[in-house]
Short mmCIF file of C-alpha atoms in Angstrom, two decimals:
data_model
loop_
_atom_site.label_atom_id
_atom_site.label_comp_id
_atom_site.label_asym_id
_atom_site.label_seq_id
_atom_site.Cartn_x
_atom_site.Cartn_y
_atom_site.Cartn_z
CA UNK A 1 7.89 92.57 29.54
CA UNK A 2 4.47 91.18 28.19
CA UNK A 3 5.53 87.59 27.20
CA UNK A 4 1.60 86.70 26.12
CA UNK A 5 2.16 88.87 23.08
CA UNK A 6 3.58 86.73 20.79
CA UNK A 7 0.85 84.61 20.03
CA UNK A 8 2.93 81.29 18.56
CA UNK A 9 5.18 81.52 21.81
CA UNK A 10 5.50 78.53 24.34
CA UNK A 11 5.24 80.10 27.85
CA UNK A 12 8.19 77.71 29.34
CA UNK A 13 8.47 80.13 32.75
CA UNK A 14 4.99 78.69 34.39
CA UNK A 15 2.59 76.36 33.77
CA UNK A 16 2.85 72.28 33.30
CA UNK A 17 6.69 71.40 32.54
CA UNK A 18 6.32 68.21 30.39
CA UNK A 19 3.57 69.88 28.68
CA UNK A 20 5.26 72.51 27.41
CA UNK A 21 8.45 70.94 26.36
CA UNK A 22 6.12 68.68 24.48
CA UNK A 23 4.51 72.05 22.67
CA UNK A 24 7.84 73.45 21.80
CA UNK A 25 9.30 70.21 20.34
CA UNK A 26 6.98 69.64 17.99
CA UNK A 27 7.98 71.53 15.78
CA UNK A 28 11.65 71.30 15.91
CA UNK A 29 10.97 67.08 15.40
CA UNK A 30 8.47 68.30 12.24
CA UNK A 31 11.40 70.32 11.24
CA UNK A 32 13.96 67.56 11.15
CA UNK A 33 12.06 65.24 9.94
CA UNK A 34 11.58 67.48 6.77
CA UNK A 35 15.08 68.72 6.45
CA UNK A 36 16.04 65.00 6.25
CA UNK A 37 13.18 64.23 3.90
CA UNK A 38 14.75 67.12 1.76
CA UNK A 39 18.27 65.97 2.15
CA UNK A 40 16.91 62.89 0.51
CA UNK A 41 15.05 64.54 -2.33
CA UNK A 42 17.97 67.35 -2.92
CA UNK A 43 20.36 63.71 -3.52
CA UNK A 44 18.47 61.74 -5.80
CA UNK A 45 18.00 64.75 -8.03
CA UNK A 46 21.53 64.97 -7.99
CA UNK A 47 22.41 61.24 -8.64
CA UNK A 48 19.57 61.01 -11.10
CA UNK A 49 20.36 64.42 -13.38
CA UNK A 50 24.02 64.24 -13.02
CA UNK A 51 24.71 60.91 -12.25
CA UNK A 52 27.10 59.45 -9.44
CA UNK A 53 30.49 60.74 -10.30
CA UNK A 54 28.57 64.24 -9.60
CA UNK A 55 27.00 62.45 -6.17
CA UNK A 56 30.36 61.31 -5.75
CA UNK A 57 31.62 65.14 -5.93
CA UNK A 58 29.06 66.26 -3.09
CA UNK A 59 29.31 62.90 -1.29
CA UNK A 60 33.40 63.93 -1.03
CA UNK A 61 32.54 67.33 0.62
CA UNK A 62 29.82 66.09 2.83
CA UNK A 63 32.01 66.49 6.06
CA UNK A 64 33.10 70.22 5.49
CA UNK A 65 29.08 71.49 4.52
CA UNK A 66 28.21 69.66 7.97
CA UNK A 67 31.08 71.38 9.43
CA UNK A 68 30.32 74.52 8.07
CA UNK A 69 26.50 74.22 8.97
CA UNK A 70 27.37 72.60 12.05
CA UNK A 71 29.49 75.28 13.28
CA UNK A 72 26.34 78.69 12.57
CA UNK A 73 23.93 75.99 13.95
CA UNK A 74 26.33 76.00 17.18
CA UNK A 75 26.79 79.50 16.85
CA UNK A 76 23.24 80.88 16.97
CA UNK A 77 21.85 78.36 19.51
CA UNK A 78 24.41 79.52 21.86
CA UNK A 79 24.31 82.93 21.30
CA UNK A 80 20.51 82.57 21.48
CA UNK A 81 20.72 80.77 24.64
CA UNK A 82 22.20 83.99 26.05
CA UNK A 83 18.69 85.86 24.95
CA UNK A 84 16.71 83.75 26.11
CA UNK A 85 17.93 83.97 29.63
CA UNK A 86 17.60 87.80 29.36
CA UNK A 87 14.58 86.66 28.43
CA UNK A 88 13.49 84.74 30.85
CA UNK A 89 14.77 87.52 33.93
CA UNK A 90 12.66 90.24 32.61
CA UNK A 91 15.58 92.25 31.33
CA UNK A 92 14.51 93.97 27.99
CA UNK A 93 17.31 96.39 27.72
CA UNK A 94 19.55 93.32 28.40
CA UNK A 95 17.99 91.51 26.05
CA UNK A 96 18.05 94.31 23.24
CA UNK A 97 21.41 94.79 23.99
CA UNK A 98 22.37 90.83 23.44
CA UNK A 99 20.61 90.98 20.46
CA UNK A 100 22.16 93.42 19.16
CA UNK A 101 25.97 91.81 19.98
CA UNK A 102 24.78 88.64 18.44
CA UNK A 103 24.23 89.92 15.04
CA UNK A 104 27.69 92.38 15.49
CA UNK A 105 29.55 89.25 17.05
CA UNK A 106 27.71 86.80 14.14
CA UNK A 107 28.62 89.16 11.53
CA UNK A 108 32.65 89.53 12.67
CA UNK A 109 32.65 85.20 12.81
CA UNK A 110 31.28 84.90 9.75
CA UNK A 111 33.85 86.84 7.63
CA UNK A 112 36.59 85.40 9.40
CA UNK A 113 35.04 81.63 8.63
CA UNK A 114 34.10 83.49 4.97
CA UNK A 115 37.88 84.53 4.28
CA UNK A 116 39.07 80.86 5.51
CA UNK A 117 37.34 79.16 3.70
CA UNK A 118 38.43 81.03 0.46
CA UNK A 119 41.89 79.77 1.41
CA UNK A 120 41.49 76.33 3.06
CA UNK A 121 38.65 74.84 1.27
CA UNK A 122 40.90 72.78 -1.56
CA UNK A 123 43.89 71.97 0.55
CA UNK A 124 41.42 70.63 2.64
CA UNK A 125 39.63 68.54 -0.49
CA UNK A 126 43.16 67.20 -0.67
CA UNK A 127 43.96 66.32 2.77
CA UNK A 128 40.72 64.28 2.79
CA UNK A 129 42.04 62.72 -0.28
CA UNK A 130 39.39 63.68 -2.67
CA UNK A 131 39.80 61.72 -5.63
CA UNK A 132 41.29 63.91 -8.67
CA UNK A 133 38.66 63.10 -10.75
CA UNK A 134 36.08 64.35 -8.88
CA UNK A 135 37.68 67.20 -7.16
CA UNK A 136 36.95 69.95 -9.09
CA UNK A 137 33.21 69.25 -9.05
CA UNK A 138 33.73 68.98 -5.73
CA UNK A 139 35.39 72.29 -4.71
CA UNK A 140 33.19 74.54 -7.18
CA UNK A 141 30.30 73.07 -4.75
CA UNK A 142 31.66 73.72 -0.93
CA UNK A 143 33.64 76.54 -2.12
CA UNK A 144 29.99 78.32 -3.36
CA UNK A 145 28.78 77.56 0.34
CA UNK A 146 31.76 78.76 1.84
CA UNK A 147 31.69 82.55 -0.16
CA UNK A 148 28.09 82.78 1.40
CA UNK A 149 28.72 81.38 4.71
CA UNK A 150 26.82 84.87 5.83
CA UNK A 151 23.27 83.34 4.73
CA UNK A 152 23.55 80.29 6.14
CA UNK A 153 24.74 81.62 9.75
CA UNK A 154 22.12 84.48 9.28
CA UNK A 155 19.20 82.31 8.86
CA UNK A 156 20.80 80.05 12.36
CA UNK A 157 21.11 83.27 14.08
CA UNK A 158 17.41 83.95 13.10
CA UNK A 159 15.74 81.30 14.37
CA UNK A 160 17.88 81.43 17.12
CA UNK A 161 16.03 84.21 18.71
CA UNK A 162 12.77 83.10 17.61
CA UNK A 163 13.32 79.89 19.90
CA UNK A 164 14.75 82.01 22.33
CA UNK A 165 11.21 83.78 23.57
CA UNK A 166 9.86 80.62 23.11
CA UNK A 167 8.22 80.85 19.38
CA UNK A 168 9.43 77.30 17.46
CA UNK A 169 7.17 77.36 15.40
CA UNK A 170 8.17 79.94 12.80
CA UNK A 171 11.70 78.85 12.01
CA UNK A 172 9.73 75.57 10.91
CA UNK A 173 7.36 77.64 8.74
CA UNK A 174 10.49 79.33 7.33
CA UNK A 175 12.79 76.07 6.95
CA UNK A 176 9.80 74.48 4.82
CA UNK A 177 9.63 77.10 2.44
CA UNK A 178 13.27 77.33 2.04
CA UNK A 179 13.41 73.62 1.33
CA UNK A 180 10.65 73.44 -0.67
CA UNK A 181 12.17 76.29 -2.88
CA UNK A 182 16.02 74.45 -3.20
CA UNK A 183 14.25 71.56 -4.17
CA UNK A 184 12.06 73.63 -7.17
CA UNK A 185 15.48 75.42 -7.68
CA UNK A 186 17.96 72.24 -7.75
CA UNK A 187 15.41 71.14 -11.15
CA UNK A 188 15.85 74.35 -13.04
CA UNK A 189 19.70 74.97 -12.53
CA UNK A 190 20.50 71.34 -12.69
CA UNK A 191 18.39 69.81 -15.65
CA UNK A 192 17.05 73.60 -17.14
CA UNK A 193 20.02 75.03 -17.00
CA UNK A 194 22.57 72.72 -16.72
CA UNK A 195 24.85 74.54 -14.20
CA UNK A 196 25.82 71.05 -12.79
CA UNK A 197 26.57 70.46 -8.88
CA UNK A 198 27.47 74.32 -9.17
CA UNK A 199 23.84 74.87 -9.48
CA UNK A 200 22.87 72.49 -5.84
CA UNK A 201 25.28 75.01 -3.96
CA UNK A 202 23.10 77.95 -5.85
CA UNK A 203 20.09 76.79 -5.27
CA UNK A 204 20.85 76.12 -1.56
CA UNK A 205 22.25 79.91 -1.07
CA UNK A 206 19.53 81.68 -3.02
CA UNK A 207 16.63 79.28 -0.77
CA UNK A 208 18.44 80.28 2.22
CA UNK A 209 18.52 83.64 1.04
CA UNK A 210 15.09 83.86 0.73
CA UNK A 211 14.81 82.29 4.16
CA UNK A 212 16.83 85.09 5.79
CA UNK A 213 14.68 88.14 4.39
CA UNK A 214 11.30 86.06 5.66
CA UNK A 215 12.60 86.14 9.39
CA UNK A 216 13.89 89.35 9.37
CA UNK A 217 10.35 90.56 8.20
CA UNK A 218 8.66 88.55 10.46
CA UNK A 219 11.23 89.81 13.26
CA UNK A 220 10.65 93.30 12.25
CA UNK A 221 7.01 93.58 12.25
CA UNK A 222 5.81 90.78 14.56
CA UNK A 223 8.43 90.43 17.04
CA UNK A 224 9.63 94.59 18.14
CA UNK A 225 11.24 92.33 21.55
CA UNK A 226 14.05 91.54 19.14
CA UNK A 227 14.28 94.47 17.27
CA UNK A 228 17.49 96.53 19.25
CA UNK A 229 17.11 100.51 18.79
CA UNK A 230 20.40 102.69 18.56
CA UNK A 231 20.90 102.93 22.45
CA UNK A 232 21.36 99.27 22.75
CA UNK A 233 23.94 99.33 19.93
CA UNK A 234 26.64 100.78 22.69
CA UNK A 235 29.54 98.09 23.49
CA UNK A 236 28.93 95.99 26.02
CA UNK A 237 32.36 94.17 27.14
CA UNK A 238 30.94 91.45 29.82
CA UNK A 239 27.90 90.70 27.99
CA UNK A 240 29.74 90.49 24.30
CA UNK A 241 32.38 88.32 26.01
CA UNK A 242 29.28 86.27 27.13
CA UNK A 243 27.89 85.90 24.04
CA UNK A 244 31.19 85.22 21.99
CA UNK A 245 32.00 82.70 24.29
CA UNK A 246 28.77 80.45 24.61
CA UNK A 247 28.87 80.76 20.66
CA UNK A 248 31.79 79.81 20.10
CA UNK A 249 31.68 76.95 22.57
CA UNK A 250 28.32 75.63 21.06
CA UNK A 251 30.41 75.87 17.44
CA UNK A 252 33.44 74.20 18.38
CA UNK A 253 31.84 71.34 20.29
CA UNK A 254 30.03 70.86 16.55
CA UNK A 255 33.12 71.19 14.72
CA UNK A 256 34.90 68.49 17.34
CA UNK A 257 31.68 66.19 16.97
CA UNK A 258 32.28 66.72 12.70
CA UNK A 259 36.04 65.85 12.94
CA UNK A 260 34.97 62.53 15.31
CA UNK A 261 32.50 61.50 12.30
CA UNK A 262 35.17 61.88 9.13
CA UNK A 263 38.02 59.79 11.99
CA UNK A 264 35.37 57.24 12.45
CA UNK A 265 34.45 57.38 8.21
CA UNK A 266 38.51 56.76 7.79
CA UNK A 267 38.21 53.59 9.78
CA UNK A 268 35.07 52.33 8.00
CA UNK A 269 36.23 53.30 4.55
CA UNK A 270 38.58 50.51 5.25
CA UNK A 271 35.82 47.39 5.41
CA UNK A 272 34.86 47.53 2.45
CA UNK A 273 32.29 49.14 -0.26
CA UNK A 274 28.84 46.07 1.40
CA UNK A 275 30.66 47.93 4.94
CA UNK A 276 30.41 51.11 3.88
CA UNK A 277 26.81 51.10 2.02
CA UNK A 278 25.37 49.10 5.30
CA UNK A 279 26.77 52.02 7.24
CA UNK A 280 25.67 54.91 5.28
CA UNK A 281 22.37 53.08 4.71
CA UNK A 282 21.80 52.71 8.94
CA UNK A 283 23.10 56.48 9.34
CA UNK A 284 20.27 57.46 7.40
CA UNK A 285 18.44 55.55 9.85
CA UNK A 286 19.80 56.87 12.67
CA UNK A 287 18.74 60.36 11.49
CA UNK A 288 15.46 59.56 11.57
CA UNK A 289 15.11 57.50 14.19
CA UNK A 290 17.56 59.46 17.02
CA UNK A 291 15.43 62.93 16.58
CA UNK A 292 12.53 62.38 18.84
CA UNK A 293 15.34 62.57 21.94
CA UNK A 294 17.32 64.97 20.03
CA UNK A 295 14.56 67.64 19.74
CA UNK A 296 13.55 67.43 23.44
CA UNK A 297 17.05 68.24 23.90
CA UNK A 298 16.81 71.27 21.65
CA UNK A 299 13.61 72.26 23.59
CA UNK A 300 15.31 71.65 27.09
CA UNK A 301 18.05 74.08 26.61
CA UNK A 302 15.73 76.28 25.90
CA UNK A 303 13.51 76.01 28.71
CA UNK A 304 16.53 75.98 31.33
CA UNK A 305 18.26 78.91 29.66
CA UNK A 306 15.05 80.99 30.08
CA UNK A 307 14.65 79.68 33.64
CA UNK A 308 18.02 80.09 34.51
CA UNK A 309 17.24 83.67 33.73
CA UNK A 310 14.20 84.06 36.04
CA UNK A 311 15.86 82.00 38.54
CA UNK A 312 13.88 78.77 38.64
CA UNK A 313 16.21 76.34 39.59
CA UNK A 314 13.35 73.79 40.73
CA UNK A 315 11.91 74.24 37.41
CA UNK A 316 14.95 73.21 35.46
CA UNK A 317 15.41 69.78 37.71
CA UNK A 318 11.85 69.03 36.87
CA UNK A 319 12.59 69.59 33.75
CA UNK A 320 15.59 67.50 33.79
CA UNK A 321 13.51 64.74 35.06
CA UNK A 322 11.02 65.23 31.96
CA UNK A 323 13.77 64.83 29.75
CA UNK A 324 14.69 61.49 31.21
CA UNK A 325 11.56 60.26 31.31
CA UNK A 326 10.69 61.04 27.50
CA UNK A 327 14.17 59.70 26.64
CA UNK A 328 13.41 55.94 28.30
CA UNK A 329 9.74 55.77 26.86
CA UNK A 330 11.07 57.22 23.10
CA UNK A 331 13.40 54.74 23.20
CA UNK A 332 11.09 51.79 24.43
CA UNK A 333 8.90 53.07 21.25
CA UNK A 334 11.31 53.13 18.61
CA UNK A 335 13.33 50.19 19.89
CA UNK A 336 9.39 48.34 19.17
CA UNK A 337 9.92 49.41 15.73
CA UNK A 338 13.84 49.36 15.01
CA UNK A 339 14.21 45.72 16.38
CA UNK A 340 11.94 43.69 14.25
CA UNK A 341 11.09 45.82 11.21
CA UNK A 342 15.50 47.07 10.73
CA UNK A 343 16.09 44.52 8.07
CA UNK A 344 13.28 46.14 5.67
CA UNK A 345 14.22 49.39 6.85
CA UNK A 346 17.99 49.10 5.68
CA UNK A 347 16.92 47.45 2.52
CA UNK A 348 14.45 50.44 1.33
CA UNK A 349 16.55 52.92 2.36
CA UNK A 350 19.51 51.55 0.78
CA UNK A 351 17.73 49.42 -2.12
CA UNK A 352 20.17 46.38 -1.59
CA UNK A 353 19.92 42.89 -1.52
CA UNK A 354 23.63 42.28 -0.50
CA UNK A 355 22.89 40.25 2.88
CA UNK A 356 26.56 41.87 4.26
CA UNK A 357 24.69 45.14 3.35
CA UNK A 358 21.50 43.80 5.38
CA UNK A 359 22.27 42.29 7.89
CA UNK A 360 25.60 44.93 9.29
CA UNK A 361 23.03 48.18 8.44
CA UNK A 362 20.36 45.81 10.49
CA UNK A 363 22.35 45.16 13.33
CA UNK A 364 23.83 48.93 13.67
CA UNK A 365 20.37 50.23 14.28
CA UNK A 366 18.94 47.19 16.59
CA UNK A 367 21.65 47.85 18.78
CA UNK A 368 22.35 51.88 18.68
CA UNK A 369 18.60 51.98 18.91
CA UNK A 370 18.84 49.92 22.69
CA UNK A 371 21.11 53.04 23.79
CA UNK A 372 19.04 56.04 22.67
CA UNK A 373 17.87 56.92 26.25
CA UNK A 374 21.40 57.33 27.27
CA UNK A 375 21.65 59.65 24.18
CA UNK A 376 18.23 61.43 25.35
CA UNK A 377 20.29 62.40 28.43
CA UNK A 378 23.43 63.22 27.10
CA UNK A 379 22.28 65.40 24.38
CA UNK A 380 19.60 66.87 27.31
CA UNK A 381 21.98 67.35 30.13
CA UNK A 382 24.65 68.84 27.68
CA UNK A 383 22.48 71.75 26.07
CA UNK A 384 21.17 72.17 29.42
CA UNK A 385 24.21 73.09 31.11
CA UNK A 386 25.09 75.25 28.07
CA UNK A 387 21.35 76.80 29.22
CA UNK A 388 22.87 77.11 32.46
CA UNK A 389 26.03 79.56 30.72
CA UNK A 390 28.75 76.43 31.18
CA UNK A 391 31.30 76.88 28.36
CA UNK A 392 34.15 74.50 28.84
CA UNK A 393 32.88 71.32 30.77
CA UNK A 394 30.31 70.57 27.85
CA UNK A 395 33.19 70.98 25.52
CA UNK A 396 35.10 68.61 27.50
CA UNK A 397 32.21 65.74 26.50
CA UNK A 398 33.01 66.45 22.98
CA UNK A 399 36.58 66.19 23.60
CA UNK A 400 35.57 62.64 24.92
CA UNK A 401 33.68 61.62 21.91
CA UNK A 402 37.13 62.68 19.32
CA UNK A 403 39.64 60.71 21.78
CA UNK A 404 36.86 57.92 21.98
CA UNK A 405 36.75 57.39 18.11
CA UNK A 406 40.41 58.00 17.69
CA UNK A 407 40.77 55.08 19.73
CA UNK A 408 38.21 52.97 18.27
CA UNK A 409 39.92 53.51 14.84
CA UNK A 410 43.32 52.77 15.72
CA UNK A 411 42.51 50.03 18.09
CA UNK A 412 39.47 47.97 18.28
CA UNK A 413 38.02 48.61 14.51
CA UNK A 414 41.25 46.68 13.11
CA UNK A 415 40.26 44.01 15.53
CA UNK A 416 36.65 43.55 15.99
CA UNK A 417 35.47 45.28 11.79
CA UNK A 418 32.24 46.21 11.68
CA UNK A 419 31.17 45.45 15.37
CA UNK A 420 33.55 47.79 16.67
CA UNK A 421 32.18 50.53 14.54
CA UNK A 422 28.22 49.80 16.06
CA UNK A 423 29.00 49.47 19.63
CA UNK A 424 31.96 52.47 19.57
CA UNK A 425 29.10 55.53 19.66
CA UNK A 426 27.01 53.51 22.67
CA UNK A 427 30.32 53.29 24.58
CA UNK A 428 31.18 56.74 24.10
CA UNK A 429 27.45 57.83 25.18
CA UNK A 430 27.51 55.98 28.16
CA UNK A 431 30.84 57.94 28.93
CA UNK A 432 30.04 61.31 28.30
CA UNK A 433 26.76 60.73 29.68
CA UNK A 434 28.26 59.75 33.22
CA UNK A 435 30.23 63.01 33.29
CA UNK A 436 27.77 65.35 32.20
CA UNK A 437 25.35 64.26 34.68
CA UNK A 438 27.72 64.75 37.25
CA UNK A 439 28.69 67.90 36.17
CA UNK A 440 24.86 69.29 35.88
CA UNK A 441 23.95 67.98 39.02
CA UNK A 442 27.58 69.40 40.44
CA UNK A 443 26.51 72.86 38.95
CA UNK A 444 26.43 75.73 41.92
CA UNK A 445 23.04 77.12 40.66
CA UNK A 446 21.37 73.45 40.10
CA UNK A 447 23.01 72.12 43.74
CA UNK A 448 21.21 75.51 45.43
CA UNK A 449 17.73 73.88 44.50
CA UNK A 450 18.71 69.92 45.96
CA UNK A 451 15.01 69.27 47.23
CA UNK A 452 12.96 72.10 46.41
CA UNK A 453 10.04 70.74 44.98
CA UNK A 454 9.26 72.77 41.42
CA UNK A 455 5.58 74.41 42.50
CA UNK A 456 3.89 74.20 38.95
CA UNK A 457 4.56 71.12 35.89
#
């Protein structure tokens, strides 16, 4: 297999380790960076045009779309992570053939999730006690996602197995356009032609849509690796259980992190309205300021899946080490920045002058921002051992973080208020953190390389 013919590719098999990981992030960070600035843009058209009982509506079905989007996200990384170990071993019929059972296996989870969601959608709205007044708005929104669940797991799966030889750079090229064109469409259906938040979850389909057809073009004619022929269509039994399995893993473990964040939300939406704008105010935040270690994670698990594959174990401790390293020197950086400047941040993000808005959104990020290198390596050492083909022990860290904010709800936020709610995600980290890195390190094929220097990086 000639990996030097795809020309936007990151070679992560040889060369300088921390180098590359550098190259491949880049454009996942530019790529979060502008699906938050669009998340921002796509909600003040909203509140502005429609006003904030229709921000309300979306607001109110926030947690299912980042369920939904959460779980294809999960679902085409790990499926992906299964290519790009193929990948990485050299294995081109392998790799057809996992291509090919990711789109058959994507396909089968997507109607089931597609047919759920026609049923469970409202009596979920009401089980998250959706006010009446805004519920309908609400469920003609999340409902439109949920009939077209296929685009937005199609366009996951996509990029998927770009990343997967190594190429991050065109999802990026494809997730600007698509935002740029949900933004242009959220104007015309929402002040042109007055379809309401109806017309956000249209414009978001369609732009996806659009999305979908540009990477299967681009896979078609610039990428024949991923393209499968009818010989590689034949059912494969271990390799489809492999690939169901680290998908569905990866989706769960999202879906487990979701149902965490709307426990935690319960608690807070208990404090107060100052509470609950300081907190929404410094998540924002904590978008923006958590991706730099978030996006070396992303670009980790790539690296050690497609390592795994060619049996580089030194590599992937190397790389391990990288990960670490970034994570401690991010964090110095942004802590520079978060600690003095968090005050001004939370006000123009949040345009309050409420000092219980300040000073709680303030103090969330100051101190969150002190644990982001134990956040570097949990997110790192988690995707890496899904790299590696572990299924269940990562799941078992996102088991932690549910039971952790369970607890935190019922227990210390009654207590301690607010505080409890900024130091209850460090506290979890610092848990899941200690047993993922004993897990990794515990890992048969990571223990087989204790003390083999990596030759190259």
């Amino acid at each position: 297999m000639n990996k030097k013919s795809f020309s936007l590719n990151v070679d992560l098999l040889k060369g300088p380790i921390f180098k590359s990981l550098i190259l491949f992030s880049i454009p996942l960070l530019i790529s979060f960076v502008f699906q938050q600035l669009y998340n921002t843009v796509d909600t003040m058209i909203v509140g502005y045009a429609l006003g904030d009982t229709s921000l309300a509506a979306i607001g109110s079905c926030g947690a299912i779309f980042e369920l939904l989007v959460g779980f294809g996200q999960g679902l085409g990384n790990g499926m992906s992570m299964v290519v790009a170990r193929s990948f990485g071993s050299g294995d081109t019929e392998r790799l057809k053939r996992a291509v090919a059972g990711t789109v058959g296996i994507g396909l089968a989870i997507t109607a089931a999730v597609t047919l759920a969601a026609e049923f469970c959608l409202r009596p979920l709205l009401l089980v998250l006690d959706t006010p009446p007044e805004i519920l309908e708005e609400a469920f003609h929104y999340i409902i439109t996602i949920g009939r077209f669940s296929l685009v937005l797991f199609a366009y996951n799966l996509c990029s998927g197995l770009l990343r997967a030889i190594g190429n991050s750079v065109m999802p990026l090229v494809f997730l600007i356009l698509s935002s740029v064109l949900n933004v242009l469409l959220d104007l015309w259906f929402i002040t042109g032609l007055r379809m309401g938040v109806q017309g956000a979850a249209v414009a978001t389909v369609l732009a996806q849509g659009v999305s979908v057809v540009l990477c299967l073009l681009y896979i078609a004619f610039r990428c024949p690796l991923l393209v499968p022929e009818r010989r590689h269509l034949k059912l494969d039994g271990p390799l489809y259980r492999e690939l169901a399995g680290q998908g569905l893993s990866m989706g769960f473990m999202s879906c487990i992190v979701s149902a965490g964040s709307v426990i935690l939300q319960l608690g807070i939406n208990g404090l107060g309205t100052s509470i609950i704008a300081a907190h929404t105010a410094a998540r924002k935040l904590f978008g923006f300021t958590a991706m730099p270690v978030q996006c070396m994670a992303m670009a980790v698990s790539t690296f050690v899946s497609q390592n795994r594959g060619a049996g580089q174990g030194a590599r992937i401790r190397k790389a391990m080490r990288c990960n670490n390293w970034y994570a401690l020197l991010s964090t110095m950086v942004i802590c520079a920045v978060c600690i003095p400047l968090a005050g001004k941040m939370v006000a123009l993000i949040s345009g309050s002058s409420d000092p219980v808005v300040l000073q709680n959104g303030a103090r969330y990020i100051q101190l969150n921002s002190l644990f982001y290198v134990v956040l570097g390596i949990l997110v790192g050492t988690r995707m890496s051992l899904q790299g590696l083909g572990a299924k269940l022990l990562p799941l078992i860290s996102s088991g932690i973080e549910l039971v952790g904010k369970v607890l935190f709800v019922l227990v210390f936020i009654p207590r301690f208020a607010y505080m409890a709610v900024i130091l209850c995600e460090p506290v979890i980290w610092c848990l899941m953190a200690l047993e993922l890195v004993v897990t990794f390190y515990r890992n048969p094929f990571i223990r087989s390389y204790r003390g083999v220097p990596a030759k190259e990086g």
